[in-house]
Amino acid sequence: MKSGEKSGSVYARLTGTGGYLPGAPVSNLDLIARGIDTDDEWIIERTGIRFRHLAAPGENSGAMAKIAAERALAMAGLTAAELDLLIVATSTPDYIFPSTACLLQGALGNHGATAFDVQAVCSGFVYGLVVADKFIRSGTHKKALVVGSDVFSTILDWQDRGTCVLFGDGAGAVVLEASDTPGIMASVLHADGAQAGILSVPGQVRSGKVWGDPFLRMEGQAVFKNAVRVLASVAEECCQAAGMESREIDWLIPHQANIRIIDATSRKMGLAREKVIVTVERHGNTSAASVPLALDEAVRDGRIKKGQRVLLEGVGGGFTWGAALFEF
Ligand code: UT7
């Protein structure tokens, strides 16, 4: 038995991953050609972003989630009917209600499973994964689908160059199954609502009208500093909870928002850059989809191998942050 493993325990094991990016890559120069007052060099130097994918009009979180989910289910060798839990992490749901998870359930043809959304913005996928882990470990559920799907292009102010160049659209999914070996070894989730104002879409629909501001607003430098601080500390906290040193992990998959945040985090952790999965240069920040998309890419291209230890980290609006460590 390995360290952290207990006999007779139930664990949640990742058995499938899937991802979906809409349309063709859109370069920084394409954004300039569309009339955005920015420059390629500024975006690359400050963020590392070169491309992002943008959903077609009407292509929503549920539709993208379905494709990512089907790919994850195929890898796991499961049908949607076998799932007993569906969680969708999104801040851009298709409707006010029902949840995108219920819409996804209907589209996949599953009847009767527990289905709900979680809302923790860019930390949403990690929050959803940890919730699913706890359902499985409690013994009530055995086969879970967790999806992060966001279409942030619909909540961006395309006149605000300080935010619109940073984000992209996409979906990523994992299948978790009950197992007598880990699986997810440790997890931690945090939030600090006192910092709600530094990253928000401070509007709502009421009485048939939009109230407040329906676009993403961000204090970039405050988010940057908080992200670097919490991503390094939550990584340590999660490794400690698993009884490991952070240098013992094989792969770090941090939220993909800015290459400078990712580099600062790995430097603070003393982790070699080669152990960090990076997609931000090609995906931009896809919010709840960023971590599962990066995970799926590294599983499918063979970098992440069976038995390796992977640390996932989310950070975003709320302010929220969290981490989950698993053995693949
Ligand atoms: O999921 C979490 C979500 N968000 C994040 O993680 C983002 C965290 N924050 C950041 O990544 C960085 O703060 C940004 C990339 C958003 C901004 O970088 P910065 O180094 O903090 O730049 P800044 O906001 O201090 O802006 C510096 C300059 C300004 O010009 P002046 O006033 O110095 O002349 C801006 O007008 O950069 C200008 N600028 C731009 N220039 C060209 C801002 N956006 C752009 C742009 N293109 N897109």
Coordinates of N, CA and C in Angstrom, one line a residue, residues 87-91 118-130 146-148 150 287-288 314-316 320:
I87 N -21.7 17.1 -12.9 CA -21.5 18.4 -12.4 C -20.9 19.3 -13.5
V88 N -21.5 20.4 -13.8 CA -20.9 21.3 -14.7 C -20.5 22.6 -14.0
A89 N -19.2 23.0 -14.2 CA -18.7 24.2 -13.6 C -18.8 25.3 -14.8
T90 N -19.6 26.3 -14.5 CA -19.7 27.4 -15.6 C -20.1 28.7 -14.9
S91 N -19.6 29.8 -15.5 CA -20.1 31.1 -15.1 C -20.9 31.7 -16.2
V118 N -21.9 24.1 -10.6 CA -21.1 24.8 -9.5 C -20.6 26.1 -10.1
Q119 N -20.6 27.1 -9.3 CA -20.2 28.5 -9.8 C -19.0 28.9 -8.9
A120 N -17.8 28.8 -9.4 CA -16.7 29.3 -8.7 C -15.7 29.9 -9.8
V121 N -16.3 30.4 -10.9 CA -15.6 31.1 -12.0 C -14.4 30.2 -12.4
C122 N -13.2 30.8 -12.5 CA -12.0 30.0 -13.0 C -11.6 28.9 -12.1
S123 N -12.0 28.9 -10.9 CA -11.7 27.7 -10.0 C -12.8 26.7 -10.1
G124 N -13.8 26.9 -10.9 CA -15.0 26.1 -11.0 C -14.8 24.6 -11.2
F125 N -13.9 24.3 -12.1 CA -13.6 22.9 -12.4 C -13.0 22.2 -11.2
V126 N -12.1 22.8 -10.5 CA -11.4 22.2 -9.3 C -12.5 22.0 -8.3
Y127 N -13.4 23.1 -8.1 CA -14.4 22.9 -7.1 C -15.3 21.7 -7.5
G128 N -15.7 21.6 -8.7 CA -16.6 20.5 -9.2 C -16.0 19.2 -9.0
L129 N -14.7 19.1 -9.3 CA -13.9 17.8 -9.1 C -13.9 17.4 -7.7
V130 N -13.6 18.4 -6.8 CA -13.5 18.0 -5.4 C -14.9 17.6 -4.8
V146 N -17.5 15.4 -14.6 CA -17.3 16.8 -14.2 C -16.8 17.5 -15.4
V147 N -17.5 18.6 -15.7 CA -17.2 19.4 -16.9 C -17.0 20.8 -16.5
G148 N -16.0 21.5 -17.1 CA -15.8 22.9 -17.0 C -16.1 23.5 -18.4
D150 N -17.1 27.2 -20.6 CA -17.4 28.6 -20.5 C -17.2 29.3 -21.9
S287 N -11.4 30.1 -18.5 CA -12.1 30.1 -17.2 C -12.2 28.6 -16.7
A288 N -13.4 28.1 -16.4 CA -13.6 26.8 -15.8 C -13.1 25.7 -16.7
G314 N -6.9 25.8 -9.3 CA -7.7 26.8 -9.9 C -7.6 28.1 -9.1
V315 N -7.9 29.2 -9.8 CA -8.0 30.5 -9.1 C -8.9 31.4 -9.9
G316 N -9.7 32.2 -9.2 CA -10.5 33.1 -10.0 C -11.5 33.9 -9.2
T320 N -11.9 32.9 -5.5 CA -11.9 31.5 -5.1 C -10.5 30.9 -5.5

